[in-house]
Short mmCIF file of N, CA and C and ligand atoms in Angstrom, two decimals:
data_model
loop_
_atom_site.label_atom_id
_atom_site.label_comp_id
_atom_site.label_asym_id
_atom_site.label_seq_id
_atom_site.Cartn_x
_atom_site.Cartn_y
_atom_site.Cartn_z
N UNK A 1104 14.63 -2.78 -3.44
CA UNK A 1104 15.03 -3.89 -4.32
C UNK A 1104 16.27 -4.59 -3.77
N UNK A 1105 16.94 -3.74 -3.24
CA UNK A 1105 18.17 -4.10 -3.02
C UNK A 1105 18.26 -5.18 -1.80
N UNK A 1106 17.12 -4.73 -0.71
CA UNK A 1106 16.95 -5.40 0.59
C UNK A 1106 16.13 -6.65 0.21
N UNK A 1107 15.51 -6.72 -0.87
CA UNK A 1107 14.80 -7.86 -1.14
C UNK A 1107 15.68 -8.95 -2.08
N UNK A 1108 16.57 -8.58 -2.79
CA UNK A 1108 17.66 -9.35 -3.43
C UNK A 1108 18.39 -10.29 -1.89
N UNK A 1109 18.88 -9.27 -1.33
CA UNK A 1109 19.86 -9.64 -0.15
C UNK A 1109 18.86 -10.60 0.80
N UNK A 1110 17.83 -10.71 1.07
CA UNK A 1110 16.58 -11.39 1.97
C UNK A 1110 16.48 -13.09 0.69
N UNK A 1111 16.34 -12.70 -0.31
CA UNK A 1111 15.65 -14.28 -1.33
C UNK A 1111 17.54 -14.56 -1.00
N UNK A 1112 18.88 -14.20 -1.48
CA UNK A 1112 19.85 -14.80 -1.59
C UNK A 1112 20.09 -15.19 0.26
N UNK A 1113 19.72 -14.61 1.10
CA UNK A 1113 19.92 -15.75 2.34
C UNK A 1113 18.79 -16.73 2.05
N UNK A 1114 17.88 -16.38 1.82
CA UNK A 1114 16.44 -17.57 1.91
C UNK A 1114 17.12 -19.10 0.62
N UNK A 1115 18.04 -18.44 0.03
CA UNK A 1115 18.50 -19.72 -0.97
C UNK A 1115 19.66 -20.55 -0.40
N UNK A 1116 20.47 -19.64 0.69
CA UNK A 1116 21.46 -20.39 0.90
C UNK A 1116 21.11 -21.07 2.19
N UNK A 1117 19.81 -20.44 3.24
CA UNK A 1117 19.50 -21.38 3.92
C UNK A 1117 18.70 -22.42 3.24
N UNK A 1118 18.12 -22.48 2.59
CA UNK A 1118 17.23 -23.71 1.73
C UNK A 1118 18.48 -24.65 1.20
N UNK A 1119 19.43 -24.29 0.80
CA UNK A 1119 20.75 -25.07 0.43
C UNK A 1119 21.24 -26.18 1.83
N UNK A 1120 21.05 -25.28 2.76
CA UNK A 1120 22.22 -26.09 3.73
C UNK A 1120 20.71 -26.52 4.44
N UNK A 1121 19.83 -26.65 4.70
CA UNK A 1121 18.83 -27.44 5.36
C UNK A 1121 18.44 -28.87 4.39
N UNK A 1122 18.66 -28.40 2.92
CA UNK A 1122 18.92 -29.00 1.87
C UNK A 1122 19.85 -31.09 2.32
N UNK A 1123 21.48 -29.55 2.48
CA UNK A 1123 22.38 -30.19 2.95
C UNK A 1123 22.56 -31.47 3.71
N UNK A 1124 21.96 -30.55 5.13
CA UNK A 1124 21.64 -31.19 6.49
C UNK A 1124 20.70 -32.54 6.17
N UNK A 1125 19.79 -32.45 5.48
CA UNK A 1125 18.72 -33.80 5.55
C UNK A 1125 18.74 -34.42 4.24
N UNK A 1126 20.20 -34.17 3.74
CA UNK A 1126 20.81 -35.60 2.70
C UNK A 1126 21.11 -36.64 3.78
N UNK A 1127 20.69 -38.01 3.14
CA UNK A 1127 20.98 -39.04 3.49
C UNK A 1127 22.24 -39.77 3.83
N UNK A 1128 22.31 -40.35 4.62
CA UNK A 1128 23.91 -41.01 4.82
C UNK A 1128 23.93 -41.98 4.03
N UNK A 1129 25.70 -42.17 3.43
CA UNK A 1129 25.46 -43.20 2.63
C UNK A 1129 25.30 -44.63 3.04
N UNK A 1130 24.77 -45.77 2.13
CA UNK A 1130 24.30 -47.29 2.68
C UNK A 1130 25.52 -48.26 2.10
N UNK A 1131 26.06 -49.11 2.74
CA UNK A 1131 26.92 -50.21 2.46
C UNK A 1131 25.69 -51.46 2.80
N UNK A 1132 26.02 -52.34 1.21
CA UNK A 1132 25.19 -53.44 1.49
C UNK A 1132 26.48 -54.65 1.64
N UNK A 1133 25.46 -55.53 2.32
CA UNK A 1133 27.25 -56.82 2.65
C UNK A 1133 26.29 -57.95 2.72
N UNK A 1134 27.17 -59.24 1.80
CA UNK A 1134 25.69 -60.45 2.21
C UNK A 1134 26.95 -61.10 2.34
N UNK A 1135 26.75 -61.94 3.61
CA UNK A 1135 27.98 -62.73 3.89
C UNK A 1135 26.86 -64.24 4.26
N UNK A 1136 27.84 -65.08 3.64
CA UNK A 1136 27.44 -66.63 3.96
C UNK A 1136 28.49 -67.34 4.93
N UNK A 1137 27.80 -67.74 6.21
CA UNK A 1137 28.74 -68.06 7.02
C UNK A 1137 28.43 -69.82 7.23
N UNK A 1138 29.97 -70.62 6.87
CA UNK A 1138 30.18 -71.97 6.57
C UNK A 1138 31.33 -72.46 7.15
N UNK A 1139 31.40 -73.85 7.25
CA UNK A 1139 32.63 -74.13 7.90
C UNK A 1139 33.44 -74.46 6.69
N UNK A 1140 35.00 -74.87 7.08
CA UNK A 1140 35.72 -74.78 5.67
C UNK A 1140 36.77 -75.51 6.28
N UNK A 1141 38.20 -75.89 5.19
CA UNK A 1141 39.01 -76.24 5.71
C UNK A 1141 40.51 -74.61 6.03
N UNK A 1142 41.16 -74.86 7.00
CA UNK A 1142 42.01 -73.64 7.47
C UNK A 1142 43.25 -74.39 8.13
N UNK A 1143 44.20 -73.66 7.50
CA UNK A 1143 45.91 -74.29 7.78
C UNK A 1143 46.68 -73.52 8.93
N UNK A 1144 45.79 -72.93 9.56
CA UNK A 1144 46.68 -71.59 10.63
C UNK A 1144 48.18 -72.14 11.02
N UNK A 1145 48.04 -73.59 11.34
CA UNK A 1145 49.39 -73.74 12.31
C UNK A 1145 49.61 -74.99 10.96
N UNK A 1146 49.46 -74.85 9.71
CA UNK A 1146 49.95 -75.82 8.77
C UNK A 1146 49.66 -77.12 8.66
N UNK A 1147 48.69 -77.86 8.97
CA UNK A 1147 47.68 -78.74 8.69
C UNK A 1147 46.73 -78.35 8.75
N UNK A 1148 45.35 -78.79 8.07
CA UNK A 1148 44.07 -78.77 7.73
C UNK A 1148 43.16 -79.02 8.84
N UNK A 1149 42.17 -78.06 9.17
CA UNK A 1149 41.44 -77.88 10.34
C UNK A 1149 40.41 -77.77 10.10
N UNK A 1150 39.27 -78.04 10.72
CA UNK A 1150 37.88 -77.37 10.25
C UNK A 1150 37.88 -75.89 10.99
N UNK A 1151 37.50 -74.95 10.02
CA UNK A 1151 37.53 -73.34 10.77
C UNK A 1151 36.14 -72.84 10.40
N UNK A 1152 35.67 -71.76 10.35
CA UNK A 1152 34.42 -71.15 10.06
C UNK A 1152 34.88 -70.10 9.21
N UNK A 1153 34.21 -70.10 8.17
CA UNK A 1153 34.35 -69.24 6.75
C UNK A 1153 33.31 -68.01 7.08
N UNK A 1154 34.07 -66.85 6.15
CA UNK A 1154 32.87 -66.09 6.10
C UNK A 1154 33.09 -66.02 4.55
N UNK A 1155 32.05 -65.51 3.43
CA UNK A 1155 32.11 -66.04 1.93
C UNK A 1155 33.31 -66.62 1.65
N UNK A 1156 33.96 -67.97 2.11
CA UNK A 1156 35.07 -68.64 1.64
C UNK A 1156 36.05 -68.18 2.04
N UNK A 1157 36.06 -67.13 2.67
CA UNK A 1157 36.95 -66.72 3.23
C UNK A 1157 37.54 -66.76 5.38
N UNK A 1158 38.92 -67.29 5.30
CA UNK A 1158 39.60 -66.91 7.20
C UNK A 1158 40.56 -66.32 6.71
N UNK A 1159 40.86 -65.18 7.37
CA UNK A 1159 39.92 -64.61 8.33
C UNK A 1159 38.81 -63.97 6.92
N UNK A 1160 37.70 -63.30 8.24
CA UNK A 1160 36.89 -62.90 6.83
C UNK A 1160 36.85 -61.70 6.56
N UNK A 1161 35.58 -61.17 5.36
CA UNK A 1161 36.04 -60.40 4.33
C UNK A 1161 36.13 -58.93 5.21
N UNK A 1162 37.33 -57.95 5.18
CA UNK A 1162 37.51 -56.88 5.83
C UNK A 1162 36.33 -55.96 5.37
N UNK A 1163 35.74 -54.56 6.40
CA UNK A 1163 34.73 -53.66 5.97
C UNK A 1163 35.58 -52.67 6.12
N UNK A 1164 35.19 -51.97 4.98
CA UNK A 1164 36.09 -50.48 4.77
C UNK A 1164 34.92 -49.52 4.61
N UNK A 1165 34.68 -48.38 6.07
CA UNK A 1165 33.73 -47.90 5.92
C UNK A 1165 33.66 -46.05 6.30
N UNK A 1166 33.32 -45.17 5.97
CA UNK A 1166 33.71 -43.86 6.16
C UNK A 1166 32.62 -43.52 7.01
N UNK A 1167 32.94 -42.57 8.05
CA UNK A 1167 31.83 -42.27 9.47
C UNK A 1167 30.26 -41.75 8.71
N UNK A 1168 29.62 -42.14 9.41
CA UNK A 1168 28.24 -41.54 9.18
C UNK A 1168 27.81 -42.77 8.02
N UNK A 1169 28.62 -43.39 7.50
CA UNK A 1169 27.87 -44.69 6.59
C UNK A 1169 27.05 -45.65 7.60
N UNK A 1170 25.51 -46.07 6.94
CA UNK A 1170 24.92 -47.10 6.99
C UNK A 1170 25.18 -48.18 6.45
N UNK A 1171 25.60 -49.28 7.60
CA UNK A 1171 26.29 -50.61 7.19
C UNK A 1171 25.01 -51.31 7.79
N UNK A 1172 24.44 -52.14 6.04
CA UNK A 1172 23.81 -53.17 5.94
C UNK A 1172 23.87 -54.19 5.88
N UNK A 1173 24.15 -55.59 6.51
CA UNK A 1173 25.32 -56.56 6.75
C UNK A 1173 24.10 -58.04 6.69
N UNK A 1174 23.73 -58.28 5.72
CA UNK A 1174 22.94 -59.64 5.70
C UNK A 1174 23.87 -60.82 5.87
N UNK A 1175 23.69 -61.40 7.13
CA UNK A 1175 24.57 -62.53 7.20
C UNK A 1175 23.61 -64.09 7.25
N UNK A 1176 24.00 -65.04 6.41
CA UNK A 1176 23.34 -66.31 6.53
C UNK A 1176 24.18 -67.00 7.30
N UNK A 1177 23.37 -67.98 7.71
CA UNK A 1177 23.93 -69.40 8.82
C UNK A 1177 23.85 -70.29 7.93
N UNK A 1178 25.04 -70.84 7.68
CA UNK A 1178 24.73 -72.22 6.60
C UNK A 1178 25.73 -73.77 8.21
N UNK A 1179 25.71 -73.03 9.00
CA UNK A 1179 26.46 -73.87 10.06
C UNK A 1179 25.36 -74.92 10.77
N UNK A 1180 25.60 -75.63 11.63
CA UNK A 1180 24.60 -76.82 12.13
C UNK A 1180 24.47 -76.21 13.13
N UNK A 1181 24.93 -74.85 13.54
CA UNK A 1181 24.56 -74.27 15.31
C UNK A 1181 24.69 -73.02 15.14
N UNK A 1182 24.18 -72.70 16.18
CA UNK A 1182 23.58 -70.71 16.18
C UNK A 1182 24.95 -69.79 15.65
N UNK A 1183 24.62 -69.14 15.32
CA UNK A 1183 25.71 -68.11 15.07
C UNK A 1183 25.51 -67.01 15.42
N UNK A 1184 26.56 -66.07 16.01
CA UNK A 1184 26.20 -64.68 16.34
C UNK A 1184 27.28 -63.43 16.27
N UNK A 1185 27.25 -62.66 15.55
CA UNK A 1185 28.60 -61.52 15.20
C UNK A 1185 28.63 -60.48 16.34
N UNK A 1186 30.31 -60.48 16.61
CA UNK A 1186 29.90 -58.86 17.96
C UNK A 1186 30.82 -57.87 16.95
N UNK A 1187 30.43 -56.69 17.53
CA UNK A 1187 31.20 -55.96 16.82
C UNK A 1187 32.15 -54.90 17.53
N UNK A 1188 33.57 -55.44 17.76
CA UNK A 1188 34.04 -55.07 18.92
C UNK A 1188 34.36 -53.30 18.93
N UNK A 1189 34.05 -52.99 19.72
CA UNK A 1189 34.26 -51.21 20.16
C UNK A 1189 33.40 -50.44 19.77
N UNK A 1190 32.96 -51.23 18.88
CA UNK A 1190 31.98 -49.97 17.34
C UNK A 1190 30.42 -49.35 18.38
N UNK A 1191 30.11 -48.22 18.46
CA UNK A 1191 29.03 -47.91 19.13
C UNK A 1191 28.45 -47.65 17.65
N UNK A 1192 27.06 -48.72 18.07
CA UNK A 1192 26.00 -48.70 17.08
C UNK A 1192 24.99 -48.01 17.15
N UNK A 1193 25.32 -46.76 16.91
CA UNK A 1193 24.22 -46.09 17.26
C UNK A 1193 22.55 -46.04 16.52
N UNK A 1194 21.97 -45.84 17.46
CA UNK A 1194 20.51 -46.19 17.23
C UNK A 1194 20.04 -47.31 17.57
N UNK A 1195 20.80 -48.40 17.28
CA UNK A 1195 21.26 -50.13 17.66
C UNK A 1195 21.70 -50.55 18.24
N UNK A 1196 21.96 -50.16 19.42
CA UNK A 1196 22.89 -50.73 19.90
C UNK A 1196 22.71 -52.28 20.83
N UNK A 1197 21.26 -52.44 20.47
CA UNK A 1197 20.55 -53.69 20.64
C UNK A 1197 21.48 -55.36 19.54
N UNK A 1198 22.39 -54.27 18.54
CA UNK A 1198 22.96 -55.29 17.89
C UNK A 1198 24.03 -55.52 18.21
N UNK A 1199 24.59 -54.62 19.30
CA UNK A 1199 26.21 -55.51 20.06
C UNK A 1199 26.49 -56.91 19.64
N UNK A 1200 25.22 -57.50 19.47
CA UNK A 1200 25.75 -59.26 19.17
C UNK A 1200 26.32 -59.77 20.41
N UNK A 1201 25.84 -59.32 21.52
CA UNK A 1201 26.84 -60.38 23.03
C UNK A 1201 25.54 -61.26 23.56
N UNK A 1202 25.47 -62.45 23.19
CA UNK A 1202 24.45 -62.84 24.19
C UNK A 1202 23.70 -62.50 25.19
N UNK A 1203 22.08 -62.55 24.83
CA UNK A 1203 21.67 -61.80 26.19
C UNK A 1203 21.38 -60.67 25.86
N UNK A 1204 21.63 -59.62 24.67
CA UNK A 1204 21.71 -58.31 24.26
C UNK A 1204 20.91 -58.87 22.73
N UNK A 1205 21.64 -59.32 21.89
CA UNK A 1205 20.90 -60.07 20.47
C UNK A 1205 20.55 -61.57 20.35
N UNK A 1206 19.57 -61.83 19.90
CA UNK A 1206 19.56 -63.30 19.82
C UNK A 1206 20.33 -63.75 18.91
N UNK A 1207 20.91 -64.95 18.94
CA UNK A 1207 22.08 -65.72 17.77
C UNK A 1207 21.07 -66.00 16.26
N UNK A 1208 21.63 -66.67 15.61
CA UNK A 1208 20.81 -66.67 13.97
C UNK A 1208 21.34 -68.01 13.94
N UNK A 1209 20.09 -68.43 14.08
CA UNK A 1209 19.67 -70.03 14.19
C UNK A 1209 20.45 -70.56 13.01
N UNK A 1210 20.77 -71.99 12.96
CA UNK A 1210 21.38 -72.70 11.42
C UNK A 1210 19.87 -72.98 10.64
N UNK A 1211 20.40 -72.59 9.44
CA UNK A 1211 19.71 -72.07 8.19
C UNK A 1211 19.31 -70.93 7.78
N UNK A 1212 19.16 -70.34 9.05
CA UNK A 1212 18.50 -68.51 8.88
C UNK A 1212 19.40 -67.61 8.85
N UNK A 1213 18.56 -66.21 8.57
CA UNK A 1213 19.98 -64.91 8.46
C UNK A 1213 19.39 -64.20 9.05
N UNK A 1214 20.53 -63.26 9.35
CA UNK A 1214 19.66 -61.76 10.03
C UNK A 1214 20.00 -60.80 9.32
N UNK A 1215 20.05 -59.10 9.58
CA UNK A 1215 20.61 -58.28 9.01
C UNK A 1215 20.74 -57.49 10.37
N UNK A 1216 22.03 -57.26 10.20
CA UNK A 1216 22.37 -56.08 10.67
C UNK A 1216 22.17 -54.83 10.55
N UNK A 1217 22.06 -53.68 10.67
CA UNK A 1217 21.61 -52.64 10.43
C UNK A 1217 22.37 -51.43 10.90
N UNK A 1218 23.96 -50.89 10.96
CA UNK A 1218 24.69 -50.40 11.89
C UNK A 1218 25.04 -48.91 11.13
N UNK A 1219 25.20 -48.14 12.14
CA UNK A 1219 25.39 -46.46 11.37
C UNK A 1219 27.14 -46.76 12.12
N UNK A 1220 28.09 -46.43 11.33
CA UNK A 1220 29.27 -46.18 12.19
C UNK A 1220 29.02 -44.67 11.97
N UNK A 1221 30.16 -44.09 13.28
CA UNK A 1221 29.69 -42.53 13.30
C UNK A 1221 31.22 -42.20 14.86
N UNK A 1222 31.61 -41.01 14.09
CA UNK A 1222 32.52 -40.22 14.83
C UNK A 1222 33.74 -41.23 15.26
N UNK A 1223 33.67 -42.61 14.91
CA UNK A 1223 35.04 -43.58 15.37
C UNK A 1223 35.98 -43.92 14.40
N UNK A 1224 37.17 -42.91 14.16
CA UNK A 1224 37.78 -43.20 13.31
C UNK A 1224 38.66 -44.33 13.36
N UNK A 1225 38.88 -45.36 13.09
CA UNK A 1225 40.08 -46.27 13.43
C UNK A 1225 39.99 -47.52 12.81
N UNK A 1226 40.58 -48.39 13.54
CA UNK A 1226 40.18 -49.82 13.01
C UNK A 1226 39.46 -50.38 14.20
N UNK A 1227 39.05 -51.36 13.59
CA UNK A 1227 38.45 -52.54 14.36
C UNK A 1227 37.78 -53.92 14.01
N UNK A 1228 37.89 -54.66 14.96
CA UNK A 1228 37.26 -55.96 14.32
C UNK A 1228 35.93 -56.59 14.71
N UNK A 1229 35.43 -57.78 13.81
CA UNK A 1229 34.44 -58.38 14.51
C UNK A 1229 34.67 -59.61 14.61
N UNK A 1230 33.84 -60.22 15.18
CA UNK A 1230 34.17 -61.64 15.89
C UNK A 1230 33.16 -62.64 16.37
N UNK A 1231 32.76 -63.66 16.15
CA UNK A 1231 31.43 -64.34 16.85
C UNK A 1231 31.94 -64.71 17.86
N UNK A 1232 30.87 -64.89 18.58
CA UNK A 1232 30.74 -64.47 20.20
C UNK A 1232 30.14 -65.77 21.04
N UNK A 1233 29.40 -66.45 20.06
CA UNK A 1233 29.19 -68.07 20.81
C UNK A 1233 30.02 -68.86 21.12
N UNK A 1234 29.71 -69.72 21.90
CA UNK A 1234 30.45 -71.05 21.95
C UNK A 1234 31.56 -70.56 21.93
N UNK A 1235 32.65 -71.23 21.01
CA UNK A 1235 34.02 -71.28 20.62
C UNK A 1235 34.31 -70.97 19.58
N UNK A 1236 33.79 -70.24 18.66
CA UNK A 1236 33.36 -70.25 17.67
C UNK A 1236 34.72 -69.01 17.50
N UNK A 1237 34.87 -68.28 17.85
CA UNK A 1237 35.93 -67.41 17.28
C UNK A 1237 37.68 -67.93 17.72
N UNK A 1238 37.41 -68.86 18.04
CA UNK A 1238 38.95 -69.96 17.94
C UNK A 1238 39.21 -70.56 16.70
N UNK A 1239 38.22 -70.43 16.33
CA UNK A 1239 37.79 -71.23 14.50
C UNK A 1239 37.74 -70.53 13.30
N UNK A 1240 37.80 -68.96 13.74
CA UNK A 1240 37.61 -67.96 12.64
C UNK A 1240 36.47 -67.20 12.79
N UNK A 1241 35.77 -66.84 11.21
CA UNK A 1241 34.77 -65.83 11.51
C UNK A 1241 34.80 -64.66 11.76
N UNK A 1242 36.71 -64.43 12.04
CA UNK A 1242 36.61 -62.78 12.47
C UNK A 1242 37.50 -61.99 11.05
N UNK A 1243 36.97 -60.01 11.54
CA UNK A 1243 38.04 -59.95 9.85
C UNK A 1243 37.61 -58.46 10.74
N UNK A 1244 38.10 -57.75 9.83
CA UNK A 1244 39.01 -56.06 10.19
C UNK A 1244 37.59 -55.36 10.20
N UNK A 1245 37.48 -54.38 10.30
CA UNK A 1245 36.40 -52.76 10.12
C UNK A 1245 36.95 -51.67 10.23
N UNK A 1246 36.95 -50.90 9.19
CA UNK A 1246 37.68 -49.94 8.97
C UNK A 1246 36.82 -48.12 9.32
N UNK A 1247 37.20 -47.65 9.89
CA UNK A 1247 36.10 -46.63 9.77
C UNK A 1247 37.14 -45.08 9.40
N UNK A 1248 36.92 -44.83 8.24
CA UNK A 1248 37.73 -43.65 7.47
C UNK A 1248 36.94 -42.49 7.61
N UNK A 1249 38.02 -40.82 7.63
CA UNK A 1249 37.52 -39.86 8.41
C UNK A 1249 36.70 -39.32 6.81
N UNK A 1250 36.21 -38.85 6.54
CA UNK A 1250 35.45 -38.29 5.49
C UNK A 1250 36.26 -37.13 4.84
N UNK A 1251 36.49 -37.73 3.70
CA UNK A 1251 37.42 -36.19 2.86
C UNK A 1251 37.09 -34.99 3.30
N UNK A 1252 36.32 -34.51 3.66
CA UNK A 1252 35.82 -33.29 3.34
C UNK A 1252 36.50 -32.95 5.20
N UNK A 1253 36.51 -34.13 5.95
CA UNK A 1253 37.20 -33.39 6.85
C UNK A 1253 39.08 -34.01 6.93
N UNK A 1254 39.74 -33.31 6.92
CA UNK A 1254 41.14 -34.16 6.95
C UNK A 1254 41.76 -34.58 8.41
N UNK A 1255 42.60 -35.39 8.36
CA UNK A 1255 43.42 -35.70 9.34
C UNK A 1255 44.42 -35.05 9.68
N UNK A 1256 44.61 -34.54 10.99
CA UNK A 1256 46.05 -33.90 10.68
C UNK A 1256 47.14 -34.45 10.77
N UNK A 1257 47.66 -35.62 9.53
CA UNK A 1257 49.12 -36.38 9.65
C UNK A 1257 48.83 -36.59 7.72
N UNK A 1258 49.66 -36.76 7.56
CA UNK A 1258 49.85 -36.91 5.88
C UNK A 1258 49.22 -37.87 5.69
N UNK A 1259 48.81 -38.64 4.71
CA UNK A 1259 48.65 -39.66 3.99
C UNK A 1259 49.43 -41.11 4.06
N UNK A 1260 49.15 -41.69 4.66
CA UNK A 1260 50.00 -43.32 5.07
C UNK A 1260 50.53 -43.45 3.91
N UNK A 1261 51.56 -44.16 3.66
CA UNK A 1261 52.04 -44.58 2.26
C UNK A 1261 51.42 -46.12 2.11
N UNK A 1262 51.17 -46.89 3.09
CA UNK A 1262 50.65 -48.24 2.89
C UNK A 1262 49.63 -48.42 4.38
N UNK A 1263 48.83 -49.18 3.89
CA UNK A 1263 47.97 -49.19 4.75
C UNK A 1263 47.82 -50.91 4.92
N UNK A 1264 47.60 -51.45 6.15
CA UNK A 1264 47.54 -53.05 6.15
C UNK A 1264 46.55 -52.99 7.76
N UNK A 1265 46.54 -54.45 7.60
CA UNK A 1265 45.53 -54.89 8.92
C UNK A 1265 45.70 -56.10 8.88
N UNK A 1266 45.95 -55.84 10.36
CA UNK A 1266 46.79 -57.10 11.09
C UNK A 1266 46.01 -57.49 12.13
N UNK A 1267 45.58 -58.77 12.33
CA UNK A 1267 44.57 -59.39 13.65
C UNK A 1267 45.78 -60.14 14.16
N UNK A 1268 46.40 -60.14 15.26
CA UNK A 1268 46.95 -61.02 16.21
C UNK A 1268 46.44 -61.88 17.09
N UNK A 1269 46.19 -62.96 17.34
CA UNK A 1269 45.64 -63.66 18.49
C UNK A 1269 46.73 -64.72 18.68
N UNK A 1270 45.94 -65.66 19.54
CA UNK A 1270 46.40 -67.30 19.86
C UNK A 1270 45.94 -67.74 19.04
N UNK A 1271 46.08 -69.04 18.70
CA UNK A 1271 45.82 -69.96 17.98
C UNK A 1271 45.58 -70.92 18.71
N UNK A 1272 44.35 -71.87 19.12
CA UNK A 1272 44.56 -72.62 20.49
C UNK A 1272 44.97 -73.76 19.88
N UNK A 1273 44.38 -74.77 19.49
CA UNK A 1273 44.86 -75.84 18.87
C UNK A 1273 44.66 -76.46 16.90
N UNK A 1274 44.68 -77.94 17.25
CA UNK A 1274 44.33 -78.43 15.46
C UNK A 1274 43.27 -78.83 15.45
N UNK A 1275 42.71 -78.77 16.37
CA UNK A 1275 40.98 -80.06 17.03
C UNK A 1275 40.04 -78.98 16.35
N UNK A 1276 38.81 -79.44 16.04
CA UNK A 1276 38.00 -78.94 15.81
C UNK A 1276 37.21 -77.92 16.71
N UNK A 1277 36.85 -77.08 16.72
CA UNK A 1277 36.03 -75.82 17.65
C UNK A 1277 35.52 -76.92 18.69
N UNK A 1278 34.53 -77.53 18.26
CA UNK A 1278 33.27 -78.66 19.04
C UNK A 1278 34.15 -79.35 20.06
N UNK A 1279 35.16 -80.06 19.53
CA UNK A 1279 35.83 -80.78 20.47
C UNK A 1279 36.61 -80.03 21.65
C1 NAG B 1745 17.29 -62.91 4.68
O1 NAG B 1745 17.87 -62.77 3.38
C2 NAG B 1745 16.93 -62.39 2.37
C3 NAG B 1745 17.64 -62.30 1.05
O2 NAG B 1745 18.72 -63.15 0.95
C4 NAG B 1745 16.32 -61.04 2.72
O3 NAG B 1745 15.36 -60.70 1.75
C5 NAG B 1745 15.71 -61.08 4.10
O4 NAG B 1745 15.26 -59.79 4.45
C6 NAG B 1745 16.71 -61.58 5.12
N1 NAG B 1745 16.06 -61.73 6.43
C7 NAG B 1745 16.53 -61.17 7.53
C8 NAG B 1745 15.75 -61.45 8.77
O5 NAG B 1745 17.52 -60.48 7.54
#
């Protein structure tokens, strides 16, 4: 009895963690509308590229092993295309977004992205990758956070921020 108690209580705790193992990762959904807008970077009014109304655009705050679902529309008069700088997409990596690697998303249409972040803890950003198009905006933060369950070894930040530095090239429009 005793050997058969001890045999079903491993048979439960492996059924637990195989259990475990083939839970799903979690899904981030994101629908971004990408438009041109007006933008004051250097303090007059510019035409820039919005992402939902927003330059820069809207930051992703995302914990490793999440599935990031990223529906982006083209509401622009010319192709659009997102890279996603550093991030290894795994499984995808067909969605780098660099010309030549993904096709751009024609004006009027959307695509979806489809991206697992995984094992990259840090920050990072994205950025469109056509034309001139990221002199104009379009770009914004990605956050990839280590999963509670495993910790960091440094305390707890007291404030956390994200900062994109670039040039600013001019007041002219991208096109010109
Ligand atoms: C375009 O967006 C619609 C919903 O807004 C969605 O149902 C469709 O799957 C998207 N198409 C692509 C190619 O991502």
């Amino acid at each position: 009895m005793g050997w058969w108690l001890k045999y079903c209580g491993l048979w439960t705790i492996m059924t637990i963690i195989v259990s475990l193992v083939q839970a799903e990762d979690p899904y981030r959904f994101f629908d971004w509308r990408v438009t041109y807008g007006n933008i004051y970077p250097l303090g007059i009014p510019q035409r820039g590229i919005l992402i939902n109304g927003q330059f820069p655009g809207p930051e992703i705050y995302s914990v490793t092993n999440d599935n990031l679902i990223i529906n982006v529309h083209n509401d622009l008069d010319e192709p659009f295309l997102l890279s996603w700088n550093g991030v290894q997409l795994r499984k995808n990596s067909y969605q780098d977004g660099v010309y030549g690697t993904t096709c751009p998303i024609p004006p009027g249409k959307n695509y979806t992205y489809v991206i697992q972040v995984k094992d990259q803890i840090g920050s990072f950003f994205y950025f469109p990758s056509l034309a001139f198009h990221k002199a104009a905006g379009a770009f914004g933060g990605l956050r990839v956070l280590s999963r509670p369950r495993i910790p960091v070894p440094f305390p707890e930040p007291a404030g956390d921020f994200t900062f994109l530095i670039g040039d600013w090239y001019s007041h002219h429009d991208h096109k010109d």
